[in-house]
Coordinates of C-alpha atoms and ligand atoms in Angstrom, one line a residue:
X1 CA -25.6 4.9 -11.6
X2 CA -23.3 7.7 -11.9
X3 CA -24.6 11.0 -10.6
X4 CA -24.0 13.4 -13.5
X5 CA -23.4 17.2 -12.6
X6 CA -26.2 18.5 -11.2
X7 CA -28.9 20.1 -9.6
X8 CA -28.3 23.2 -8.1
X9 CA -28.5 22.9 -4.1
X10 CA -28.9 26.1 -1.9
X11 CA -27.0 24.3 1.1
X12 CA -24.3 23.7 -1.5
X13 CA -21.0 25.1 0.0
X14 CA -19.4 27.6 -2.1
X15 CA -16.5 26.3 -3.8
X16 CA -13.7 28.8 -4.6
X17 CA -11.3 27.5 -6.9
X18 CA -13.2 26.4 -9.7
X19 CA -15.7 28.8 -11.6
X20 CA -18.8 27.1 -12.3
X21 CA -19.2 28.3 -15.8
X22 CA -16.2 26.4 -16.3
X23 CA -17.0 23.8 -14.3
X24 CA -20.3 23.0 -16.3
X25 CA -18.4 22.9 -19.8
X26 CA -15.9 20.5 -18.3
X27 CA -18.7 18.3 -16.7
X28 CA -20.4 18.2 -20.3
X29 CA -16.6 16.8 -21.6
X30 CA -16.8 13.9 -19.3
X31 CA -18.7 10.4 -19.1
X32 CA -18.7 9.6 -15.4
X33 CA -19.5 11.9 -13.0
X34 CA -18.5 15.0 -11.8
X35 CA -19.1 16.0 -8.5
X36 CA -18.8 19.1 -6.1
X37 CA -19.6 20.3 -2.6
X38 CA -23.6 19.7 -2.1
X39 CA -23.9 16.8 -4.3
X40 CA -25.5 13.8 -3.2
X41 CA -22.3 11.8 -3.8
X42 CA -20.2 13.9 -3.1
X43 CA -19.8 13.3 1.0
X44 CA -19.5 9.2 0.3
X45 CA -17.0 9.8 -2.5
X46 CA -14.3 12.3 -0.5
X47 CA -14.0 9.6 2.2
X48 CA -11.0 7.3 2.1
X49 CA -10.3 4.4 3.9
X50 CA -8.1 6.3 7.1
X51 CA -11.0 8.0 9.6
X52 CA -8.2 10.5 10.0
X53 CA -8.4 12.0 6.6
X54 CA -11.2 14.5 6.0
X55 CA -11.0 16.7 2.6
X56 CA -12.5 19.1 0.6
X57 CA -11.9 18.4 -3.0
X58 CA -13.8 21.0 -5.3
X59 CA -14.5 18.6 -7.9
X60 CA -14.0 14.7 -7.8
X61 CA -14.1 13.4 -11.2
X62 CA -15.0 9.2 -11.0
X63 CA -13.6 8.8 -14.3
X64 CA -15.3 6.2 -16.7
X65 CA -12.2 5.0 -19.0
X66 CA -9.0 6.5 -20.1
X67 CA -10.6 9.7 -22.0
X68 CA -12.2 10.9 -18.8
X69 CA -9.2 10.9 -17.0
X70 CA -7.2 12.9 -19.9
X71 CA -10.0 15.6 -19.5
X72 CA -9.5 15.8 -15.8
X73 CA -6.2 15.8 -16.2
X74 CA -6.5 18.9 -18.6
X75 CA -9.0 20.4 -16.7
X76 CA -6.6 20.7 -13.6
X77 CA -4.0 21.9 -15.3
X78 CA -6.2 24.9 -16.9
X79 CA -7.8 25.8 -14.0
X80 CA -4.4 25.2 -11.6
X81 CA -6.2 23.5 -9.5
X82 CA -4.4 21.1 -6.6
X83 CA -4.5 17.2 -8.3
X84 CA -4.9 14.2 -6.2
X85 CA -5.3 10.6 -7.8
X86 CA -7.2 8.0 -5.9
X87 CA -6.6 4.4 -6.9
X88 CA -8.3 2.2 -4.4
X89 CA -8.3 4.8 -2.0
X90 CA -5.9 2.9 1.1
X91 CA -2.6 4.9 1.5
X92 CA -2.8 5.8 5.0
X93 CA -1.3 9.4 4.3
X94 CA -5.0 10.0 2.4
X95 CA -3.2 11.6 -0.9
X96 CA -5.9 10.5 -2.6
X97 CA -8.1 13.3 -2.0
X98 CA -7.2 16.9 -1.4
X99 CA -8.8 20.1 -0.3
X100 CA -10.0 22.7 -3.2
X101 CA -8.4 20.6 -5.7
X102 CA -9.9 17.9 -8.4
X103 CA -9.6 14.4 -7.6
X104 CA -9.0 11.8 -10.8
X105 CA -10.8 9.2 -9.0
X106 CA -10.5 5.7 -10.8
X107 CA -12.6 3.8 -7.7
X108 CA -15.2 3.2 -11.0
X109 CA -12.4 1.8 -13.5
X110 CA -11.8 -1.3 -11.6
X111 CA -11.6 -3.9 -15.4
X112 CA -9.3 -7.0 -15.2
X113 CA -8.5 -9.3 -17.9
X114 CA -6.3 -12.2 -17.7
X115 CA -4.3 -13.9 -21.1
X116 CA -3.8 -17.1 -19.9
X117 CA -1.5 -17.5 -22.6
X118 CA 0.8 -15.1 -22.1
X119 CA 0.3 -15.9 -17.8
X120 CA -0.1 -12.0 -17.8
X121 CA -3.2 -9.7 -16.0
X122 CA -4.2 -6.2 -17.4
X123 CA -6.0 -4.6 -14.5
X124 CA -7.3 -0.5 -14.5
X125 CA -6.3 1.5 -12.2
X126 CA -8.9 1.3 -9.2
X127 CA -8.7 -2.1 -9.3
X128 CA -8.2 -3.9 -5.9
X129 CA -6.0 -7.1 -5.0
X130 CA -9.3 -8.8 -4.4
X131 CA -10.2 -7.7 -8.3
X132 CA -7.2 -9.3 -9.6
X133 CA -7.1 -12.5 -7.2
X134 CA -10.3 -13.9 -8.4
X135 CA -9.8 -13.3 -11.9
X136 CA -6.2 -14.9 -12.2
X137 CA -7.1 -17.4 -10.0
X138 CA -9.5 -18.8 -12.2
X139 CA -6.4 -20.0 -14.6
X140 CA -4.3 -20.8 -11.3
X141 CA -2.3 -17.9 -11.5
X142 CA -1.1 -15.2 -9.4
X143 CA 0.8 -11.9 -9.8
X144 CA 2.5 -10.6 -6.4
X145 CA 0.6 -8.3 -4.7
X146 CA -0.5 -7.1 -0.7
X147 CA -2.5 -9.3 1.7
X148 CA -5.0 -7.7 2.3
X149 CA -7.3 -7.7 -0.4
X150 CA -9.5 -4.3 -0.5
X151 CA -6.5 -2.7 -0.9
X152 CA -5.5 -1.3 -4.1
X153 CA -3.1 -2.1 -6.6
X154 CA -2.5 1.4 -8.1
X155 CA -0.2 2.9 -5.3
X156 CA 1.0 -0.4 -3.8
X157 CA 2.6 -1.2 -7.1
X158 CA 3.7 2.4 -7.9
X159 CA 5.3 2.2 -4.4
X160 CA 6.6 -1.1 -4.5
X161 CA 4.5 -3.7 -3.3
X162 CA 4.8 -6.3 -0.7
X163 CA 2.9 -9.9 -0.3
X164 CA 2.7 -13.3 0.6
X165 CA 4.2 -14.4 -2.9
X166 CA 7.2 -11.5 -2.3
X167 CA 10.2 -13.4 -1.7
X168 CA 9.2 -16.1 -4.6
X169 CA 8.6 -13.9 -7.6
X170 CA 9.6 -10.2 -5.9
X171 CA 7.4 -7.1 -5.2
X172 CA 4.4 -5.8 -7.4
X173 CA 6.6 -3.2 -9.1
X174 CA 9.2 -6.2 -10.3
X175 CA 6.4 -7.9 -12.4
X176 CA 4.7 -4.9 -14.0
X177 CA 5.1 -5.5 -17.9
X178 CA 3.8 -2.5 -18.7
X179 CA 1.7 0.8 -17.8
X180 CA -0.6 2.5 -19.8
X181 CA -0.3 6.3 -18.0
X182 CA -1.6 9.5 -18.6
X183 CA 1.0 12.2 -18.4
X184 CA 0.7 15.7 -17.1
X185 CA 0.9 16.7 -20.8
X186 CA -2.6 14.3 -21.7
X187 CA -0.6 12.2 -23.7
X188 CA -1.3 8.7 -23.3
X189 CA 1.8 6.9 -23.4
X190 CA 2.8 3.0 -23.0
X191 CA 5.4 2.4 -20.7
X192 CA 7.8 -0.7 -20.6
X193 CA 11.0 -2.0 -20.7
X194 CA 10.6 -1.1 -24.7
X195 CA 8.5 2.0 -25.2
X196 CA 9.1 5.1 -22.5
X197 CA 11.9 2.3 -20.7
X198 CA 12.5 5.8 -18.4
X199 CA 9.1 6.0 -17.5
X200 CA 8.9 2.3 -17.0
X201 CA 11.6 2.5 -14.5
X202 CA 10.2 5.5 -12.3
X203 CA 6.8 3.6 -12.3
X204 CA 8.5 0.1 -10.3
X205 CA 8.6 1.5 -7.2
X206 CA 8.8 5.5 -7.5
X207 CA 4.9 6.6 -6.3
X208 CA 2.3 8.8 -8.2
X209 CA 4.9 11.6 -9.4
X210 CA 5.0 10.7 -13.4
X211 CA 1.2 10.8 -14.2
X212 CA -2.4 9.0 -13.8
X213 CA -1.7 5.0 -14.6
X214 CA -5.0 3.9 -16.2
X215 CA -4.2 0.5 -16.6
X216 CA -1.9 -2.3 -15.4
X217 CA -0.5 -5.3 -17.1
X218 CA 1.9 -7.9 -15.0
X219 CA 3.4 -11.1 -15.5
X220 CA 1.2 -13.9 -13.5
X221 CA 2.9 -17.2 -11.9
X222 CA 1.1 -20.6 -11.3
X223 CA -0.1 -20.0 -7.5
X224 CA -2.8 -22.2 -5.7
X225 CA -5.3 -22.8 -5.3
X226 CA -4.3 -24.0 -2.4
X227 CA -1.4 -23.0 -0.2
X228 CA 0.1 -23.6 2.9
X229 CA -0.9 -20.7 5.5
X230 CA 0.5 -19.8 8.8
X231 CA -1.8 -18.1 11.0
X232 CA -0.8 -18.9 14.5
X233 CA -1.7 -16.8 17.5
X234 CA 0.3 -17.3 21.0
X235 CA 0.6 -15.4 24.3
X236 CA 2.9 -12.5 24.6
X237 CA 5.6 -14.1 26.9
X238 CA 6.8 -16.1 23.6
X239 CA 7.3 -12.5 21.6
X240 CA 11.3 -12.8 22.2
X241 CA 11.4 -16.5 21.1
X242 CA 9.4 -15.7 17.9
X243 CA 11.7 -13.2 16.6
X244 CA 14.4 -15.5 17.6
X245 CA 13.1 -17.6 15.7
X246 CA 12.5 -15.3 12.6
X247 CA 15.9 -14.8 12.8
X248 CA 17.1 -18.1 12.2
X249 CA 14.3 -19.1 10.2
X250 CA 15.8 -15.8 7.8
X251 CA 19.3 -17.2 7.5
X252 CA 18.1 -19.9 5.1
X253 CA 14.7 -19.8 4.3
X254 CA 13.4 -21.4 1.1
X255 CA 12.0 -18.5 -1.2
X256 CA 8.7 -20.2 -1.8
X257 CA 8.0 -19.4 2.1
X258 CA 7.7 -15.9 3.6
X259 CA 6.6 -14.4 7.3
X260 CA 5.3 -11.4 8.9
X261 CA 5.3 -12.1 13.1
X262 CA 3.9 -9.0 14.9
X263 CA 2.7 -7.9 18.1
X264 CA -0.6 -7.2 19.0
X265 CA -3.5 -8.3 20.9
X266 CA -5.9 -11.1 20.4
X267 CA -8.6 -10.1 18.2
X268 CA -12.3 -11.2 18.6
X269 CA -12.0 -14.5 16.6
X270 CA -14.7 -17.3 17.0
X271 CA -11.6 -19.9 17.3
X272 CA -10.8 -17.7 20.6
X273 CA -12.6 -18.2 24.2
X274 CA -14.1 -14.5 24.4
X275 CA -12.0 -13.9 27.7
X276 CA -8.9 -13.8 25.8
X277 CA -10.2 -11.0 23.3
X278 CA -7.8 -8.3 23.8
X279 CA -4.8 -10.5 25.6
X280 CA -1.7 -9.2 24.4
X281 CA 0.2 -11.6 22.0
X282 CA 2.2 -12.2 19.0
X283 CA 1.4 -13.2 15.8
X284 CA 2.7 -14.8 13.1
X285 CA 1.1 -14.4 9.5
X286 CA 2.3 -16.3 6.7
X287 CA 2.6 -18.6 3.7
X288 CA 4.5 -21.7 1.6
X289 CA 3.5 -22.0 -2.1
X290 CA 3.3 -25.7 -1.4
X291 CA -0.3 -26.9 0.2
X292 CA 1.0 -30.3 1.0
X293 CA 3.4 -31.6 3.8
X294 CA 6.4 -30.1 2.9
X295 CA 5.5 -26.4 2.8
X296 CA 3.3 -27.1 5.9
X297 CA 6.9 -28.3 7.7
X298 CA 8.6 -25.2 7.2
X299 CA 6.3 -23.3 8.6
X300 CA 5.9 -25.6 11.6
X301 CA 8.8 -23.9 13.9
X302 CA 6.4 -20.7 14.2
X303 CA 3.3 -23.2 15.5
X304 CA 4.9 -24.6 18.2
X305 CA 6.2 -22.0 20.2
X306 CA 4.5 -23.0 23.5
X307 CA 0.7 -23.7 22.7
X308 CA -1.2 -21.4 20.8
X309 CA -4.2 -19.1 22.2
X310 CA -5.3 -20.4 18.5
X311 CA -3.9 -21.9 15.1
X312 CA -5.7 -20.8 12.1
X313 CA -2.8 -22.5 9.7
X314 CA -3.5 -25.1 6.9
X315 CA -4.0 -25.4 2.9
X316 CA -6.3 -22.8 2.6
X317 CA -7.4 -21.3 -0.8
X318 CA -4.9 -18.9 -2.0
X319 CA -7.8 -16.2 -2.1
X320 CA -9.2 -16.8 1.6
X321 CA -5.4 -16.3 2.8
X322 CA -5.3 -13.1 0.8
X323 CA -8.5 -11.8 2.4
X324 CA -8.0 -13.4 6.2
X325 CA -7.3 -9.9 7.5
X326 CA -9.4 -7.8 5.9
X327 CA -12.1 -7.4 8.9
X328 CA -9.1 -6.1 11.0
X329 CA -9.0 -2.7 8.8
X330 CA -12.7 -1.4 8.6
X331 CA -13.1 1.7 6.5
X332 CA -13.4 5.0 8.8
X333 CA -11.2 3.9 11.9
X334 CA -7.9 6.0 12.4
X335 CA -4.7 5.2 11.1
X336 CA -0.9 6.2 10.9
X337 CA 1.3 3.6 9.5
X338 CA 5.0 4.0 8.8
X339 CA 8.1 1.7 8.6
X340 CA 11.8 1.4 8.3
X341 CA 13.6 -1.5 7.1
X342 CA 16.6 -3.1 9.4
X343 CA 19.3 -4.9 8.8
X344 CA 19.0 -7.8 11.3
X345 CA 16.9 -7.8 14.3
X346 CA 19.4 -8.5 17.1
X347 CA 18.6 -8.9 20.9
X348 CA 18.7 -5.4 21.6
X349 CA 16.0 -4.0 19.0
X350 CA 14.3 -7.0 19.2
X351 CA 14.6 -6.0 23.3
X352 CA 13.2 -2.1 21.7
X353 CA 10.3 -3.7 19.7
X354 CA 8.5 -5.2 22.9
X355 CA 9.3 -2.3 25.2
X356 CA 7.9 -0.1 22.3
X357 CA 4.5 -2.0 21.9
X358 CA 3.8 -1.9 25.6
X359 CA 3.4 1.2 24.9
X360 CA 1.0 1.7 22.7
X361 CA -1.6 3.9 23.5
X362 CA -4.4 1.8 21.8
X363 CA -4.8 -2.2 21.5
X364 CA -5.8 -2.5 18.4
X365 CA -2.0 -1.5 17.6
X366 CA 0.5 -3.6 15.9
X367 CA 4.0 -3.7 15.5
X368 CA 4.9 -5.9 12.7
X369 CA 8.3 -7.5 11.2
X370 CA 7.8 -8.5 7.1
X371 CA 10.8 -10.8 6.6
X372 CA 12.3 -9.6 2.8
X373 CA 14.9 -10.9 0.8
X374 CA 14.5 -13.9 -2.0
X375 CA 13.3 -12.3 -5.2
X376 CA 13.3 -8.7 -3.8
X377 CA 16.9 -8.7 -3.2
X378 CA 18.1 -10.5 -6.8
X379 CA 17.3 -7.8 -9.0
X380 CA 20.4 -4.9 -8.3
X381 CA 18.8 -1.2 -6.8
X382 CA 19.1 0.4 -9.9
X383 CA 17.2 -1.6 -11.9
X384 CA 13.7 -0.1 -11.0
X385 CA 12.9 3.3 -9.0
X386 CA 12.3 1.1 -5.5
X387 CA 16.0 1.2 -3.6
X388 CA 15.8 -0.5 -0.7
X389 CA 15.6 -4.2 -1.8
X390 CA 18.6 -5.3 -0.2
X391 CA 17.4 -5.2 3.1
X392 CA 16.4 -8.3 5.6
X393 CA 13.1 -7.0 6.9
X394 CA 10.8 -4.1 7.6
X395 CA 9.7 -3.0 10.2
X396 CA 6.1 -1.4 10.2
X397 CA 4.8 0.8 13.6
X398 CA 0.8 0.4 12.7
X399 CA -1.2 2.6 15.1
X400 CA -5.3 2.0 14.7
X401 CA -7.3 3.7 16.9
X402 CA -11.0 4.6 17.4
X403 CA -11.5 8.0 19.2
X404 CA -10.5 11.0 17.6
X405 CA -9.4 12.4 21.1
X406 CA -6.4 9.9 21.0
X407 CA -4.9 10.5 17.6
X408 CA -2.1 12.9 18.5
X409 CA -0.9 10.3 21.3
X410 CA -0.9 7.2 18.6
X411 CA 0.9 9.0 15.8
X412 CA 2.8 10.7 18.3
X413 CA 3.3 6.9 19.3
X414 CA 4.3 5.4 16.2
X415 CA 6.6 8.5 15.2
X416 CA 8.6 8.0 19.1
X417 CA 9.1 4.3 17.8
X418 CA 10.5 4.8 14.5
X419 CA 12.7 7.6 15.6
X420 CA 13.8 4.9 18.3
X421 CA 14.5 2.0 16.0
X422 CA 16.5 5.0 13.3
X423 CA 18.4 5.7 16.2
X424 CA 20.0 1.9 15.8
X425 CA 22.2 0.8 13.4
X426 CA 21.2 -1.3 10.7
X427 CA 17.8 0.4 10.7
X428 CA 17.1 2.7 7.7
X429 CA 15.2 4.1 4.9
X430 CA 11.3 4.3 4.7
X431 CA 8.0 2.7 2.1
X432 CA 5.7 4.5 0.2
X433 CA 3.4 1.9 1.2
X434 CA 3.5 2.9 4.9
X435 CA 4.5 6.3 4.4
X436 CA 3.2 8.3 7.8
X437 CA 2.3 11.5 6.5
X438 CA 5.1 12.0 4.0
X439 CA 7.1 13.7 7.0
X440 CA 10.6 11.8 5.7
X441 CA 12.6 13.6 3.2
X442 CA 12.5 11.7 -0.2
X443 CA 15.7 10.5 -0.2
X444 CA 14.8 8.7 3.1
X445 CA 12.5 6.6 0.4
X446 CA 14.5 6.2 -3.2
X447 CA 17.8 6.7 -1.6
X448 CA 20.4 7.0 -4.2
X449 CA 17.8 6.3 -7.4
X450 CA 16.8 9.8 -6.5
X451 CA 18.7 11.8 -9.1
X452 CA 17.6 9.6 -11.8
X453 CA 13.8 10.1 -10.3
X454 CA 14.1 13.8 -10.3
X455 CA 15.7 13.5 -14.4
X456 CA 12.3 11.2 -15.2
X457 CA 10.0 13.7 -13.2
X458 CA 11.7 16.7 -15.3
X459 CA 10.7 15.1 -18.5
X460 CA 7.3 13.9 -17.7
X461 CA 6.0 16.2 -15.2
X462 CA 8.1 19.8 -15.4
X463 CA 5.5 21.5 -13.2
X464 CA 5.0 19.1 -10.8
X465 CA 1.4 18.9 -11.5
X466 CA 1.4 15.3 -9.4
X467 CA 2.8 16.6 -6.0
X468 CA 0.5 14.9 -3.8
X469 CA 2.4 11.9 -3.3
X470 CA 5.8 11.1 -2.1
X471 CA 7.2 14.0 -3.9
X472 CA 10.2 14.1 -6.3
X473 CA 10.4 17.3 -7.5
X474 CA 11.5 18.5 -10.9
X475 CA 14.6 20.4 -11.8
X476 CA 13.4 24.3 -12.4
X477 CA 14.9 26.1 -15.1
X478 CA 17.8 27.5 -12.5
X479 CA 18.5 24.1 -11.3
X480 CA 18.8 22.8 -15.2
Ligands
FAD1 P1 -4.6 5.4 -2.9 O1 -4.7 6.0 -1.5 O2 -5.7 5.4 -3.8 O3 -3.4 6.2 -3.6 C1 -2.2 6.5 -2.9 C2 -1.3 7.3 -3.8 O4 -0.9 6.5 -4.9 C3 -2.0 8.5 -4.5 O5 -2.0 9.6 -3.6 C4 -1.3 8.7 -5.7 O6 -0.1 9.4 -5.5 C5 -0.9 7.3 -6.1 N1 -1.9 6.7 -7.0 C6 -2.9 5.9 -6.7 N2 -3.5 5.5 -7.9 C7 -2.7 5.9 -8.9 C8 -2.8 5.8 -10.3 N3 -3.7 5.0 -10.9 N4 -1.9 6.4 -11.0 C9 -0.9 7.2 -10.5 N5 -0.8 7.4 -9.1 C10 -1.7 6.7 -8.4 N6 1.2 -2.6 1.3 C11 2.0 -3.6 0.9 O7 3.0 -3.4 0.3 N7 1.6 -4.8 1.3 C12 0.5 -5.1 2.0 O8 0.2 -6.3 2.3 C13 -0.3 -4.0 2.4 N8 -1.4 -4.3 3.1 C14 -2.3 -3.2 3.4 C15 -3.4 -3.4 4.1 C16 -4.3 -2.4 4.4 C17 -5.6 -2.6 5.1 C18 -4.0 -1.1 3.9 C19 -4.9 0.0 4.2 C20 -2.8 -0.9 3.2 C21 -1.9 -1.9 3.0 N9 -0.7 -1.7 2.3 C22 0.1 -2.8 2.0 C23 -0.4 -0.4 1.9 C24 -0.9 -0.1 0.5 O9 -0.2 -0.8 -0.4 C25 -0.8 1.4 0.2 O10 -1.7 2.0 1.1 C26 -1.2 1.7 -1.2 O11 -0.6 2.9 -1.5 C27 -2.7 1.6 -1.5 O12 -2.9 1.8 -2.8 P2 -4.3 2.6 -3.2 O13 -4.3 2.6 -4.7 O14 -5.4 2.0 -2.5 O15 -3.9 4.0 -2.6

């Protein structure tokens, strides 16, 4: 039941930027609810899903449909107030809330509908993986998107958009059809490779700079319901073999199979004898479209390196693999994710990996190696915004930690390990998806698609109204 602006509250803190004459007209304008500082909402709905991040909006605005978030978008613009949009709310930099600004928050407009004709998916903007999963499963289809499935689709499409199904039928962005978006301007425009096709290009990989995307369609593939998964867990000593292994397994890989190994320690799984909670080990997470014997056998190599602490692999339903981790990333805990892609992963930053993992100031850390290629790399980098498609892996420092206390030694951490790994050759550029903080320059993201970004930006967005993101900037009148 939204909670509709509002009772006045005497503890309320004040709020600075936004008059509250004005503030009640606008909060007549709108259908979901508007809420500010005091309301009873309010605290619940200015939490994300990183511990880390704790804002102030002045007004979140949990938007009911498409005209609500053309009045929010109008209302920020009036008032020049700071604009954050929150999708489903899981980019680790916390962009989707601000302090003293308004937050467009979809988390409400979560609608999926599949056309099982077409084999396409429409989904609104605060829609999670998990939203999309079960509907397209229910006509055995599947369009690419993350693995974990309380994520949500808004910014891991915008920013590219990496999964199980990746190196079959490419990243998120590569199978958007078309956008419905909300400009800076509050026009609502359709984007695709006919209508806005420069819009439609910035939108495949080049973040939250070109307006508020209300709605999703993509193309869907026949997937499951069963697959092959790969979730095998073995002792630490064998980290140097798996990679090794990754390694050759990359060089010729069928694109219907994809891997992510990483390094961590054993989580508290009920396949696990509680005294090996918390050993050190490494991981390997993946999948082959085929359920039966022959996807199962070329995922085999990774299970029998030595004998594993545990082997969760099998056909499994497409949906449980899509959801296996998602009691590893509870809401509140800290985070600070970011990654770089490499090239190859010889012996010596394979060597740098392990060293760099010891460590980690906190074990519920991981260091993880998403093997690319397939799909990702046969479309050419200038045929969306997102650049770096031609590269073999990336590499993703993830440090999760519990006690405040310890956050500037894990982001100080996973920031010491990228700079290490940068340092190497072969090992470049950076995802929106695991951005840090937004600390890398932009180029560092859309490399040399960046011009063409900053023309698109110009056009749709002159004053830069979505800033809180990755940011492209626009071209001032000087810089015309
Ligand atoms: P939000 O935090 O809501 O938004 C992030 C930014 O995106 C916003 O600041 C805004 O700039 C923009 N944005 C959001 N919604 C909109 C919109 N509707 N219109 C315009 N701009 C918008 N990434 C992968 O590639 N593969 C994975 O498997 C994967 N697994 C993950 C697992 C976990 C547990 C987590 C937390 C993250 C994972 N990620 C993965 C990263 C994830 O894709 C990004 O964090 C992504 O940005 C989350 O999208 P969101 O909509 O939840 O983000």
């Amino acid at each position: 039941m939204p909670v509709k602006r509002r009772t006045p509250d005497p503890d309320r803190e004040p709020t600075t930027s936004v008059p509250a004459g004005a503030l009640e007209s606008f909060a007549a304008t709108v259908r979901g609810a508007v809420l500010a500082p005091g309301d009873e909402a309010y605290e619940e709905a200015r939490r994300v899903w990183n511990g880390m991040i704790d804002r102030r909006p002045a007004v979140i605005v949990r938007c009911s449909g498409v005209a609500d978030v053309v009045a929010a978008v109008g209302f920020a613009r009036e008032e020049g107030l700071s604009l954050a949009v929150r999708g489903g709310g899981h980019n680790v930099a916390g962009t989707a809330v601000c302090d003293d600004g308004l937050v467009v928050d979809l988390s409400a407009m979560t609608g999926v509908h599949v056309d099982p004709d077409a084999q396409t998916v429409r989904a609104e903007g605060g829609a999670t993986l998990g939203d999309v999963d079960r509907e397209t499963q229910l006509f055995g289809l599947a369009t690419p998107l993350g693995v974990v499935s309380k994520t949500g689709i808004a910014g891991l499409t915008l920013n590219g958009g990496l999964g199980h199904l990746r190196r079959q039928f490419g990243l998120s962005c590569d199978n958007l059809v078309s956008a419905e978006v909300v400009t800076a301007a509050g026009e609502v425009l359709t984007a695709s490779a006919a209508e806005h096709p420069d819009l439609f290009w910035a939108l495949q990989g080049g973040g939250g700079n070109f307006g508020v995307v209300t709605s999703f369609e993509f193309a869907c593939h026949e997937v499951g319901p069963e697959v092959s998964g790969l979730f095998v867990l073995h002792a630490a000593d064998h980290a140097t073999e798996v990679f090794q292994l990754l390694r050759e397994f990359a060089a010729d890989a069928p694109e219907e199979a994809a891997v992510i190994p990483f390094l961590g320690f054993v989580p508290e799984l009920e396949a696990v004898p509680p005294e090996q909670w918390g050993d050190p080990m490494v991981a390997v997470l993946g999948c082959h479209l085929d359920p039966g014997d022959a996807g199962a056998a070329v995922l085999e190599p990774f299970r029998e390196v030595g004998t594993p602490i545990a082997d969760l692999s099998g056909p499994m339903a497409y949906t449980d693999l899509q959801s296996m981790l998602d009691e590893d990333y509870p809401d509140g805990l800290n985070y600070y994710w970011k990654a770089t892609y490499l090239d190859d992963l010889d012996d010596e930053l394979v060597d740098l990996l392990v060293e760099r993992w010891r460590a980690s100031p906190s074990t519920l850390s991981t260091v993880d190696v998403w093997q690319l290629g397939g799909a990702i790399a046969d479309r050419p980098q200038d045929a969306s915004a997102f650049w770096h498609r031609d590269r073999s892996y990336l590499l993703t420092f993830e440090a999760n930690w519990e006690d405040p206390a310890d956050t500037d030694a894990n982001v100080a951490w996973a920031r010491e390990s990228i700079d290490a790994v940068r340092r190497l050759a072969g090992a470049v550029g950076g995802y929106g998806n695991f951005p840090g903080f937004h600390e890398d320059p932009s180029q560092t993201l859309f490399g040399d698609n960046l011009d063409r970004l900053v023309a698109v930006k110009t056009r749709y967005d002159p004053e830069n109204l979505f800033r809180l993101n990755q940011n492209v900037q626009p071209r001032t009148d000087a810089s015309h």
